[in-house]
mmCIF file of C-alpha atoms and ligand atoms in Angstrom:
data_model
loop_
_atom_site.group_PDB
_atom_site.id
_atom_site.type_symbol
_atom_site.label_atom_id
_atom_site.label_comp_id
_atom_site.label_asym_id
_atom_site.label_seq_id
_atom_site.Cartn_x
_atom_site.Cartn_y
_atom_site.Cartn_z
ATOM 1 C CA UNK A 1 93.178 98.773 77.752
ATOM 2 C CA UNK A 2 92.272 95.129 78.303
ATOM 3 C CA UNK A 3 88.811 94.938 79.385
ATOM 4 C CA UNK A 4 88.482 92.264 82.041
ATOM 5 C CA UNK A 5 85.858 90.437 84.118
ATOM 6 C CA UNK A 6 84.143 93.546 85.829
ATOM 7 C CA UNK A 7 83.229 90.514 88.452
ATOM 8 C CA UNK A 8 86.221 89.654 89.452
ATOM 9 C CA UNK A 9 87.347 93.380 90.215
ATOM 10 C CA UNK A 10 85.168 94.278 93.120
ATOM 11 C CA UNK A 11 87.464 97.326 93.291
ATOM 12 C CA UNK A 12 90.653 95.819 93.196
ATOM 13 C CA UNK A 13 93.637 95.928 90.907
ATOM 14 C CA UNK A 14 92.599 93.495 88.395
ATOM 15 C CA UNK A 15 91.768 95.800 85.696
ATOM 16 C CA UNK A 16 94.432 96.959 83.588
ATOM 17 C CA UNK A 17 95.130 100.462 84.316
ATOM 18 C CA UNK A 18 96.111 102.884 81.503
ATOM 19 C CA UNK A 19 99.075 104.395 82.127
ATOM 20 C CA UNK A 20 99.561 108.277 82.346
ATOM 21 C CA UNK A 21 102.556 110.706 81.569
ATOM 22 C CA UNK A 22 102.879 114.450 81.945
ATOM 23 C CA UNK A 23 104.950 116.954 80.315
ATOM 24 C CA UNK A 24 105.498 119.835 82.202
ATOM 25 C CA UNK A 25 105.219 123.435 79.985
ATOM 26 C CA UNK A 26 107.107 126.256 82.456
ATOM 27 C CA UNK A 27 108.152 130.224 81.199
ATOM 28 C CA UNK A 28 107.335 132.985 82.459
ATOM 29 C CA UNK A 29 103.690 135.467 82.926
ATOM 30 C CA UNK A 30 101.511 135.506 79.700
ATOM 31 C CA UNK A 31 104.214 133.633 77.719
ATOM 32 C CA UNK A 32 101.957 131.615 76.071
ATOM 33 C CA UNK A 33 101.511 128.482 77.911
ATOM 34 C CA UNK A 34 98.106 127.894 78.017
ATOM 35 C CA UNK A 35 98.112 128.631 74.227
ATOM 36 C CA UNK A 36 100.694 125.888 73.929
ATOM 37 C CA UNK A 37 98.778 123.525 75.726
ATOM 38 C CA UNK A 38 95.365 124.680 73.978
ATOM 39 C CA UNK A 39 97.371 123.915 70.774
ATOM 40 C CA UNK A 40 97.153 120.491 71.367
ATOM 41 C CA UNK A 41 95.155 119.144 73.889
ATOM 42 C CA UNK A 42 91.940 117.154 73.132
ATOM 43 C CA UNK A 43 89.918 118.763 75.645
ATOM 44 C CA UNK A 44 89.936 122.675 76.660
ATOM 45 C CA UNK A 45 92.395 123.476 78.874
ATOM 46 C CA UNK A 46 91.363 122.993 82.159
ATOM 47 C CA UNK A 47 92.216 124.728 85.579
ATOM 48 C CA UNK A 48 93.002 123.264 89.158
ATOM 49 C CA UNK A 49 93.859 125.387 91.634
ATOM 50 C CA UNK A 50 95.878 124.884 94.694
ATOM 51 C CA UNK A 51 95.579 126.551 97.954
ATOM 52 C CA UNK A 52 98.911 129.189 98.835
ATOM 53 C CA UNK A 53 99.095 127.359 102.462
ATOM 54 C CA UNK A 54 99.222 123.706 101.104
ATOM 55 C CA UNK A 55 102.759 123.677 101.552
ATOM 56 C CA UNK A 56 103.159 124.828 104.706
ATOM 57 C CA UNK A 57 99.788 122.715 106.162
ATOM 58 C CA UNK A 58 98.435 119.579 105.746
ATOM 59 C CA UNK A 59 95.099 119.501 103.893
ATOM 60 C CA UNK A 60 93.398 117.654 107.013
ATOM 61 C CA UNK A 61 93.802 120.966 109.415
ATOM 62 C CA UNK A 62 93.002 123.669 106.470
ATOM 63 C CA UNK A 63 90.253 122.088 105.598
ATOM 64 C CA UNK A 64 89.221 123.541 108.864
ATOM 65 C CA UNK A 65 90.093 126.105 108.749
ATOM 66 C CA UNK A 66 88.761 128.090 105.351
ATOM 67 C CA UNK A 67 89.692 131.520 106.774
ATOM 68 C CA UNK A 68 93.217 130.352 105.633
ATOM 69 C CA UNK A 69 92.054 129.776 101.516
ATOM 70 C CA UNK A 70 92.913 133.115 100.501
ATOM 71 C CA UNK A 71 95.674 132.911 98.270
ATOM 72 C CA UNK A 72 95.191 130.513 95.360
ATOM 73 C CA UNK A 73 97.397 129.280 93.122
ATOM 74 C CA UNK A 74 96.253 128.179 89.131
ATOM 75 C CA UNK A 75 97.659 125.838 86.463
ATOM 76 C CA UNK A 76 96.376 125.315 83.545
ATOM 77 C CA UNK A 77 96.200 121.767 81.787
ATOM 78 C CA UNK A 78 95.923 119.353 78.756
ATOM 79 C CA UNK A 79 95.391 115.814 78.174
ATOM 80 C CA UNK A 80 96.167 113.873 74.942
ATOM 81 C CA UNK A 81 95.055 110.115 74.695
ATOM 82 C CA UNK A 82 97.659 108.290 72.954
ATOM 83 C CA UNK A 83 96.453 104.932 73.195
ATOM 84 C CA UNK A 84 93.636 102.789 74.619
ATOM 85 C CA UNK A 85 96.142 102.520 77.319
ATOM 86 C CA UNK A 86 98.085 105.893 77.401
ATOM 87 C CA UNK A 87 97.397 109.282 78.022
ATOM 88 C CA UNK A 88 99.597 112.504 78.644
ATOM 89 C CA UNK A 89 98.809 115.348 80.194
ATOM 90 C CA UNK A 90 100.339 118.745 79.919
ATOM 91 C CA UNK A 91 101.041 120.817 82.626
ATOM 92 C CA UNK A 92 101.537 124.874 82.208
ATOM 93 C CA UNK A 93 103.139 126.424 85.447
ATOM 94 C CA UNK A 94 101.289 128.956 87.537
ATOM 95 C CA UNK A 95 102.843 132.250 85.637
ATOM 96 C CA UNK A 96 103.525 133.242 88.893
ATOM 97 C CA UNK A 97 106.969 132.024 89.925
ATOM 98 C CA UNK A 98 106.988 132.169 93.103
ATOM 99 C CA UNK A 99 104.568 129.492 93.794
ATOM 100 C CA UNK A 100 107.688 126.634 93.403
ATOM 101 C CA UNK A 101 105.675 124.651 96.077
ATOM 102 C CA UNK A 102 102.882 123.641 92.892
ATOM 103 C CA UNK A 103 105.996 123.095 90.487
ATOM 104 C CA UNK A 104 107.300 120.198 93.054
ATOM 105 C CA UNK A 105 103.916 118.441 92.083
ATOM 106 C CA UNK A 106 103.972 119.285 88.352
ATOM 107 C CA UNK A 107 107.215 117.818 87.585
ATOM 108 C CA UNK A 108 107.111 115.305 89.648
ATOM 109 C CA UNK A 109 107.935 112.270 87.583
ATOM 110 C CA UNK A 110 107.037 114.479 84.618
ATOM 111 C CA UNK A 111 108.737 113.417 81.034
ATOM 112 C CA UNK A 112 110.273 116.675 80.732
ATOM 113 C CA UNK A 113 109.542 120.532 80.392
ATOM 114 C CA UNK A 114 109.106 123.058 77.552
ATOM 115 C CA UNK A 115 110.847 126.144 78.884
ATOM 116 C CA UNK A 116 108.726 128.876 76.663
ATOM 117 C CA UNK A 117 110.453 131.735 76.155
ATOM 118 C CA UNK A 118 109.393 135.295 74.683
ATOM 119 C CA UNK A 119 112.559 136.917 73.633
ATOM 120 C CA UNK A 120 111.546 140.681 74.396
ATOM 121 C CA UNK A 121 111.356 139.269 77.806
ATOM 122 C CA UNK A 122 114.226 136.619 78.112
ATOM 123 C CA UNK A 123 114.817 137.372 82.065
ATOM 124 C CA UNK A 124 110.766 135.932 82.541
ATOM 125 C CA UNK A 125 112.472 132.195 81.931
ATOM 126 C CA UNK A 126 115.225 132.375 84.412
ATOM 127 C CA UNK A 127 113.337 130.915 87.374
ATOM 128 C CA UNK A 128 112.376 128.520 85.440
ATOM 129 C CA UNK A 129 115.536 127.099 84.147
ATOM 130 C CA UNK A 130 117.127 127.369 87.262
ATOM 131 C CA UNK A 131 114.228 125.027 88.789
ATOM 132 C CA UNK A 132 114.947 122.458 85.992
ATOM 133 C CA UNK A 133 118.518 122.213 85.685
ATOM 134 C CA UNK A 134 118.747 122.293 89.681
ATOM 135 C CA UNK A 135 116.371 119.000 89.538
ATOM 136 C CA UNK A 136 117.599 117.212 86.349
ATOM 137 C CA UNK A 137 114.461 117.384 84.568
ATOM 138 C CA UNK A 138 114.745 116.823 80.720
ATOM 139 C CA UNK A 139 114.076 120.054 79.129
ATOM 140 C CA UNK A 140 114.104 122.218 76.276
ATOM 141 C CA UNK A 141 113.754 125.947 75.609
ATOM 142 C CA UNK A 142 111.383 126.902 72.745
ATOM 143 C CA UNK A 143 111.444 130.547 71.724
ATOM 144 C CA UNK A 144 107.229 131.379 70.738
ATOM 145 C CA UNK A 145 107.209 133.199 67.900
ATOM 146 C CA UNK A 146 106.049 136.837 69.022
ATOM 147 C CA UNK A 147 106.946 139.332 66.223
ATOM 148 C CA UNK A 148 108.413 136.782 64.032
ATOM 149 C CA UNK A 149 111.742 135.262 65.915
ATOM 150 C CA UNK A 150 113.634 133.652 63.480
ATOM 151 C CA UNK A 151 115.746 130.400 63.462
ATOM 152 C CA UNK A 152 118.711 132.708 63.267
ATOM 153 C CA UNK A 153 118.134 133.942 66.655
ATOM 154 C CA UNK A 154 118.698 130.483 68.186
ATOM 155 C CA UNK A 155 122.199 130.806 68.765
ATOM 156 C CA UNK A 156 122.244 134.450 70.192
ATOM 157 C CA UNK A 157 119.326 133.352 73.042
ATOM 158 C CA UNK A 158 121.224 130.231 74.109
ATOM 159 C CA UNK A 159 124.510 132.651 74.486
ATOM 160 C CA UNK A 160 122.203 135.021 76.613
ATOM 161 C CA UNK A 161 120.928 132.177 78.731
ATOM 162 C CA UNK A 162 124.449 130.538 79.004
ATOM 163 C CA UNK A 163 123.029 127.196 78.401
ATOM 164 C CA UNK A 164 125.185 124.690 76.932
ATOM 165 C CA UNK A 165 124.834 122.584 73.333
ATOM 166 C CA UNK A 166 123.120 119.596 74.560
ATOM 167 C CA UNK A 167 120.037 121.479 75.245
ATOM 168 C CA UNK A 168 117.573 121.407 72.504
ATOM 169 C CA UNK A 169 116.498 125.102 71.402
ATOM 170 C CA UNK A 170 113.469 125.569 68.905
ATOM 171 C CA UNK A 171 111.561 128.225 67.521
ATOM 172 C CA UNK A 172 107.805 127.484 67.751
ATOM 173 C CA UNK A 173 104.350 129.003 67.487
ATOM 174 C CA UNK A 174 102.001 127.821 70.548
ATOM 175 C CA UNK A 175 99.492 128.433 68.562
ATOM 176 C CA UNK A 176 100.105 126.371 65.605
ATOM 177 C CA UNK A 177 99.191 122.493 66.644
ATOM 178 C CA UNK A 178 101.738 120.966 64.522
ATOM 179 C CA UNK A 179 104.176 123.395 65.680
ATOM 180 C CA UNK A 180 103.720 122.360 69.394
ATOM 181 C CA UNK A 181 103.850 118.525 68.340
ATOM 182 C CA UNK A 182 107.323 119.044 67.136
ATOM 183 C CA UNK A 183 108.233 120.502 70.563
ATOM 184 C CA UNK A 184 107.029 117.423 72.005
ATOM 185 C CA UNK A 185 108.042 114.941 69.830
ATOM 186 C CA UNK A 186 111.870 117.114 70.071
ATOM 187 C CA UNK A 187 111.281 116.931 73.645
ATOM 188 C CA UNK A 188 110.611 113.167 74.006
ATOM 189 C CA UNK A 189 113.261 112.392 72.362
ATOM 190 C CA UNK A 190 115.942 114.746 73.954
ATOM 191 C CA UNK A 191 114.849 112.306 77.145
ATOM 192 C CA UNK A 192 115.274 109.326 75.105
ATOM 193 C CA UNK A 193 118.880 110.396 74.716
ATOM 194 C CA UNK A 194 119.505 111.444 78.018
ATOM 195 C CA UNK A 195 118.650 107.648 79.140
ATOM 196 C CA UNK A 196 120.583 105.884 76.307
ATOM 197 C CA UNK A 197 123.843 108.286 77.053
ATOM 198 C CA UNK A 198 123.511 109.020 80.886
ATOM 199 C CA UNK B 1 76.184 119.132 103.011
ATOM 200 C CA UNK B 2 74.717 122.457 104.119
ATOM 201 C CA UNK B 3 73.559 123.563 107.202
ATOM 202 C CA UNK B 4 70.980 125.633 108.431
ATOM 203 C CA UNK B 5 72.169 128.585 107.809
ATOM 204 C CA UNK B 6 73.440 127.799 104.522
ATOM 205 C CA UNK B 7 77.312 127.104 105.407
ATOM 206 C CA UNK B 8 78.633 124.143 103.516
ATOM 207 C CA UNK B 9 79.906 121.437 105.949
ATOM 208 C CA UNK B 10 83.659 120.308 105.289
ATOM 209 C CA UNK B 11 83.191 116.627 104.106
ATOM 210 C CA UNK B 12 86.831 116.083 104.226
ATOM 211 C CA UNK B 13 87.642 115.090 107.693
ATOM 212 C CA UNK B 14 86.809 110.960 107.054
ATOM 213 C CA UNK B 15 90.530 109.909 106.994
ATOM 214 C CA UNK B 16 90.466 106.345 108.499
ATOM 215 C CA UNK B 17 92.039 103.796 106.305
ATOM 216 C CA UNK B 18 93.745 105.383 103.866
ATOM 217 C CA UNK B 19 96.321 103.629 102.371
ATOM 218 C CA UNK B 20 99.190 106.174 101.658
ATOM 219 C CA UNK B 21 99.769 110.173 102.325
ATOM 220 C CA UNK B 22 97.432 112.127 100.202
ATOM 221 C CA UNK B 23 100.713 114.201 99.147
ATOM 222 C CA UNK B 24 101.858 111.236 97.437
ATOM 223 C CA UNK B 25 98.824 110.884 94.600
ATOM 224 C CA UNK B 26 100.872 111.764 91.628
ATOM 225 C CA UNK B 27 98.246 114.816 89.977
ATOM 226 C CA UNK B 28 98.349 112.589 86.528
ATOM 227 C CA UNK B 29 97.129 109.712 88.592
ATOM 228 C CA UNK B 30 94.198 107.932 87.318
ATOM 229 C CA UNK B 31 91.311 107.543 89.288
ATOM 230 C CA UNK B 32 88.422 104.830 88.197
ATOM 231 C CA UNK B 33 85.387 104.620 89.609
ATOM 232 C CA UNK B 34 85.270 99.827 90.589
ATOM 233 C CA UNK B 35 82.603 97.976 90.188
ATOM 234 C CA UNK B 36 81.739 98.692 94.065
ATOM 235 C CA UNK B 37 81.980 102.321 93.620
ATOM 236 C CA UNK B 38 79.321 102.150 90.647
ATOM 237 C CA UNK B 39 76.944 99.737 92.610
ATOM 238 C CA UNK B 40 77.408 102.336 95.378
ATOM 239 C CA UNK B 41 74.371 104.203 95.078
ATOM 240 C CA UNK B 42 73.970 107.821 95.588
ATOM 241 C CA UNK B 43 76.623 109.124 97.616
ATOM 242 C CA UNK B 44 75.216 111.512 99.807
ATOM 243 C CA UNK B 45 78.082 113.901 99.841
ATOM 244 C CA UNK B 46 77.596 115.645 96.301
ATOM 245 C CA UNK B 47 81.396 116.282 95.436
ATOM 246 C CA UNK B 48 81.903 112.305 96.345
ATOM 247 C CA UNK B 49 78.894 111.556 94.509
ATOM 248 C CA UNK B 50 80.058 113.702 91.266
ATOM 249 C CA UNK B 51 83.752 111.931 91.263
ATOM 250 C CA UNK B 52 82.301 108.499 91.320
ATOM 251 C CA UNK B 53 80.000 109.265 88.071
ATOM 252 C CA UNK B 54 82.703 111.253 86.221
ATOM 253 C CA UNK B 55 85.077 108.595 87.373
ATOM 254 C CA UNK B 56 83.569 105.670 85.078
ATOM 255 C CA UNK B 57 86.035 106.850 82.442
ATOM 256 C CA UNK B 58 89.238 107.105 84.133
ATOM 257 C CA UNK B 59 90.294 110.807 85.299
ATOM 258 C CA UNK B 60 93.628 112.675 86.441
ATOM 259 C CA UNK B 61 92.990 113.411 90.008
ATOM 260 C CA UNK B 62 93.832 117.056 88.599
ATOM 261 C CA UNK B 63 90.484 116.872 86.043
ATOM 262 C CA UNK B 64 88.842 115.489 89.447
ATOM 263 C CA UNK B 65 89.656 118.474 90.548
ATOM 264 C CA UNK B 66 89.065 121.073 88.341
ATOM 265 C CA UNK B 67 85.434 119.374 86.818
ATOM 266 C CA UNK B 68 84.310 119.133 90.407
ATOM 267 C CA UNK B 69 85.697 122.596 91.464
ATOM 268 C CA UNK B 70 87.586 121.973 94.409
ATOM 269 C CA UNK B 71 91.044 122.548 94.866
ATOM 270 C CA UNK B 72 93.724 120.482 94.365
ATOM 271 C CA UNK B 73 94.597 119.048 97.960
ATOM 272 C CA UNK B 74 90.849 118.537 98.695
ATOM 273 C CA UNK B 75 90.466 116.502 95.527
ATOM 274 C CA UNK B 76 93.349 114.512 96.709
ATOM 275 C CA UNK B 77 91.791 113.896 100.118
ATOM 276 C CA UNK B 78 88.426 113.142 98.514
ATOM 277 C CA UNK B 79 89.853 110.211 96.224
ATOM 278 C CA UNK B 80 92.319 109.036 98.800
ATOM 279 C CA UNK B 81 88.941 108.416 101.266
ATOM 280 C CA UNK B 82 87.256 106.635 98.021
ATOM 281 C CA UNK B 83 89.644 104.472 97.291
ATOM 282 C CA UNK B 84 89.993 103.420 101.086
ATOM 283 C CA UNK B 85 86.122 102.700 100.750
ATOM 284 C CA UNK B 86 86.769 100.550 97.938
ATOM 285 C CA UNK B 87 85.066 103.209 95.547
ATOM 286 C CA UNK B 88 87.936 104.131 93.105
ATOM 287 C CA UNK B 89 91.216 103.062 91.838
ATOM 288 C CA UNK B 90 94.096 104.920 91.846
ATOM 289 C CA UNK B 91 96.611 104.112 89.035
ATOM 290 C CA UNK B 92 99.699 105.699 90.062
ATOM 291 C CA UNK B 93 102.277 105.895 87.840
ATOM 292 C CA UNK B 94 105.251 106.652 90.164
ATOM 293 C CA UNK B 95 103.657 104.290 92.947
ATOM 294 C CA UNK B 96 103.190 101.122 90.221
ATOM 295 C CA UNK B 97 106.654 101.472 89.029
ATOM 296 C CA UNK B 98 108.536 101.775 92.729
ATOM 297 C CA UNK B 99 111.142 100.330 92.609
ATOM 298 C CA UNK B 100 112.040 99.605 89.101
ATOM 299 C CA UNK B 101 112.262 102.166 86.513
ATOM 300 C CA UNK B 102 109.782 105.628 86.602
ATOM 301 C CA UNK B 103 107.567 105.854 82.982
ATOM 302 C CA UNK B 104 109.292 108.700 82.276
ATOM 303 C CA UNK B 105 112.567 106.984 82.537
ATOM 304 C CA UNK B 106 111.558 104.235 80.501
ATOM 305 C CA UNK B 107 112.319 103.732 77.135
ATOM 306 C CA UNK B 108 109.768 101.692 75.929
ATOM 307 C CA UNK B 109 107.196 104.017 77.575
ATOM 308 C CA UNK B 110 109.145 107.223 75.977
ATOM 309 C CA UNK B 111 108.810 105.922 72.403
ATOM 310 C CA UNK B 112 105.105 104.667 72.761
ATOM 311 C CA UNK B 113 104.772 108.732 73.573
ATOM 312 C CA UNK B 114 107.074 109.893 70.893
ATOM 313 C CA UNK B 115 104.863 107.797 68.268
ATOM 314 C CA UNK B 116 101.608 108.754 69.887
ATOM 315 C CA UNK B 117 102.514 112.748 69.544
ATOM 316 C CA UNK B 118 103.865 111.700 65.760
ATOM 317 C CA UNK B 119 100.645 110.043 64.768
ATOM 318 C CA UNK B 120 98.075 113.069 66.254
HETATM 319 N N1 GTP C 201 101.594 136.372 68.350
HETATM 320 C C1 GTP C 201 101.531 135.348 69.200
HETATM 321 N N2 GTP C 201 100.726 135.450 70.279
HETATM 322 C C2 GTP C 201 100.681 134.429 71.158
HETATM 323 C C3 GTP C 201 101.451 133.255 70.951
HETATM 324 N N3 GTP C 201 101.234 132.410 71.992
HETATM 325 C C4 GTP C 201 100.364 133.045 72.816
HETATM 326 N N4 GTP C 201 100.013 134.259 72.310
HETATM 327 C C5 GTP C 201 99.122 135.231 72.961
HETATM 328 O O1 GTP C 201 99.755 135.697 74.155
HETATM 329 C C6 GTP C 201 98.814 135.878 75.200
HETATM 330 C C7 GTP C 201 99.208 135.078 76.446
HETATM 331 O O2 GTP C 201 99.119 133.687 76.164
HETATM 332 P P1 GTP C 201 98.764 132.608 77.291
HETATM 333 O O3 GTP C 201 98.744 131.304 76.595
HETATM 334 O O4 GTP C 201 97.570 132.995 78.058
HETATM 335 O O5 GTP C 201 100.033 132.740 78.225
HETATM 336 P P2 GTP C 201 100.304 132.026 79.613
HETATM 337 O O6 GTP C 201 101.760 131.738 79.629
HETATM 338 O O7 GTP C 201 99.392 130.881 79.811
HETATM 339 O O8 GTP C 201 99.951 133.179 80.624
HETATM 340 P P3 GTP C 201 99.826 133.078 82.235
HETATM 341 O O9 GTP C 201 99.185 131.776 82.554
HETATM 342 O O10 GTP C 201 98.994 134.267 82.597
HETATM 343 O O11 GTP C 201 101.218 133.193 82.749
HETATM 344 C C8 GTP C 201 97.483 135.450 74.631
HETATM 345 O O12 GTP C 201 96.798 136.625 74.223
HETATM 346 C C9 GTP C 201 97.843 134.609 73.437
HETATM 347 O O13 GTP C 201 96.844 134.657 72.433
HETATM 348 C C10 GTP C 201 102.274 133.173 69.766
HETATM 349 O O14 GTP C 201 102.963 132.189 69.509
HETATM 350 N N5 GTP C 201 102.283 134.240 68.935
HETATM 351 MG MG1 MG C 202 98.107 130.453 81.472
#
């Protein structure tokens, strides 16, 4: 980050703003996406919560009326600092998937997703593939490592989930941090390609 | 604020000024606390007051809102009021690159990432 004149900002733009990214990390209940993030992140994962009738409301009138702040809605997150100027955060969907209103803000603009998938429960990841091939956001499926999945087992999940070649599939342990770099780093790049060949 | 009776007043109403929707502020935003907003004194709302001291390292407005404990759309109001006031910046990602290509759409960005994750 250049560090400029502190006089000269007087609260405008003429510092040099880092710039931030977000990766999106989506499955399904207790599939191990706040492990993944954990993995990795720099700080402990943190948690913001979201009110049920934000999408329906805008903030000004709930915020009169609290009787409404029953339901809330969680996601868990991570921040790497890449650079002076460059951080990315990870985002784990609310296990919950019916909450698609908080996924609208998580992937907005976001690199890509890690679809995590537990294979004793492949049906968990549906909604979430759906939501990411219906939007065209970048994204692999990574199989964690419960009871040992094995590299061999690639082929058979992608046939379950019907999801074609150019999809990257990997076998990872969420809680193993150079494990979950490889999923990113394989992620980054699958976006790379999908820019250079679009 | 509290009154009386203990209640906590909603400090969320101020909305003059602002200079976009709230919806808009992306949640990996950055939010800075300028040189007004440190010369500002003690803010006399305490969530306001906590954003502009954690703020002097630049924040998500998500870590806004989970480290000061409110949820996410009243984090979004709060820094959307500061940076009307002059208080914080706001680096959007999606808002700085309108028009031209997103970050995440952006090569150059995209391998600065890739070689960030590579080097951890
Ligand atoms: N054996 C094994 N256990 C794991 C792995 N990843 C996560 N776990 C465990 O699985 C449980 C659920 O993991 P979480 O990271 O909380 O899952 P989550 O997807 O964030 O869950 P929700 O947010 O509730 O949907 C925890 O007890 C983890 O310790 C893994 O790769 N292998
Ligand atoms: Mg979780």
């Amino acid at each position: 980050m250049a560090f400029v004149d502190s006089e000269v900002s007087g609260g405008t733009a003429a510092d040099q703003d880092a710039l931030s990214v977000k990766i999106v990390v989506a499955g399904g209940f207790g599939v191990g996406k706040t492990t993944f993030v954990g993995a990795v992140s720099e700080i402990e994962p943190l948690r913001t919560e979201a009110l049920m009738t934000e999408a329906s409301t805008s903030v000004d009138d709930l915020s009169m009326l609290p009787e409404k702040r029953t339901t809330t809605v969680a996601m868990d997150f991570g921040r790497i600092t890449l650079a002076d100027d460059l951080v990315l955060y990870l985002f784990g969907t609310p296990g919950q998937n019916r909450f698609w209103f908080m996924w609208d803000d998580i992937t907005h603009g976001a690199i890509g997703a890690v679809v995590l998938v537990d294979t004793r429960r492949l049906a968990d990841c549906f909604g979430a593939i759906d939501y990411v091939e219906q939007r065209g956001i970048p994204f692999l499926v990574a199989l964690n490592a419960f009871d040992g999945v094995q590299e061999h087992d690639v082929e058979d999940v992608r046939d379950a989930l019907q999801i074609g070649p150019e999809v990257p599939f990997v076998v990872t342990d969420a809680r193993e941090r150079e494990s979950v770099k490889v999923v990113l780093v394989t992620l980054v790049e699958h976006a790379m390609s999908l820019i250079q060949q679009p | 604020m509290a009154t009386s009776d203990g209640r906590r007043v909603r400090p969320y109403l101020a909305t003059r000024g602002r200079t976009r929707p709230v919806q808009d502020i992306a949640i990996e935003a950055l939010v800075s606390t300028t040189t007004n907003g440190r010369d500002h004194g003690a803010d006399p709302e305490p969530e306001r007051e906590r954003i502009l001291r954690l703020c002097h390292s630049p924040r998500s407005v998500a870590e806004v809102a989970a480290i000061v404990s409110t949820p996410l759309g009243v984090a979004r109001v709060l820094v959307a009021d500061l940076e009307s006031e002059n208080l914080v910046r706001v680096a959007d990602p999606h808002a700085a690159y309108a028009g031209s290509s997103e970050p995440a759409r952006n090569l150059s960005v995209l391998e600065r990432v890739r070689d960030g994750l590579r080097r951890l």
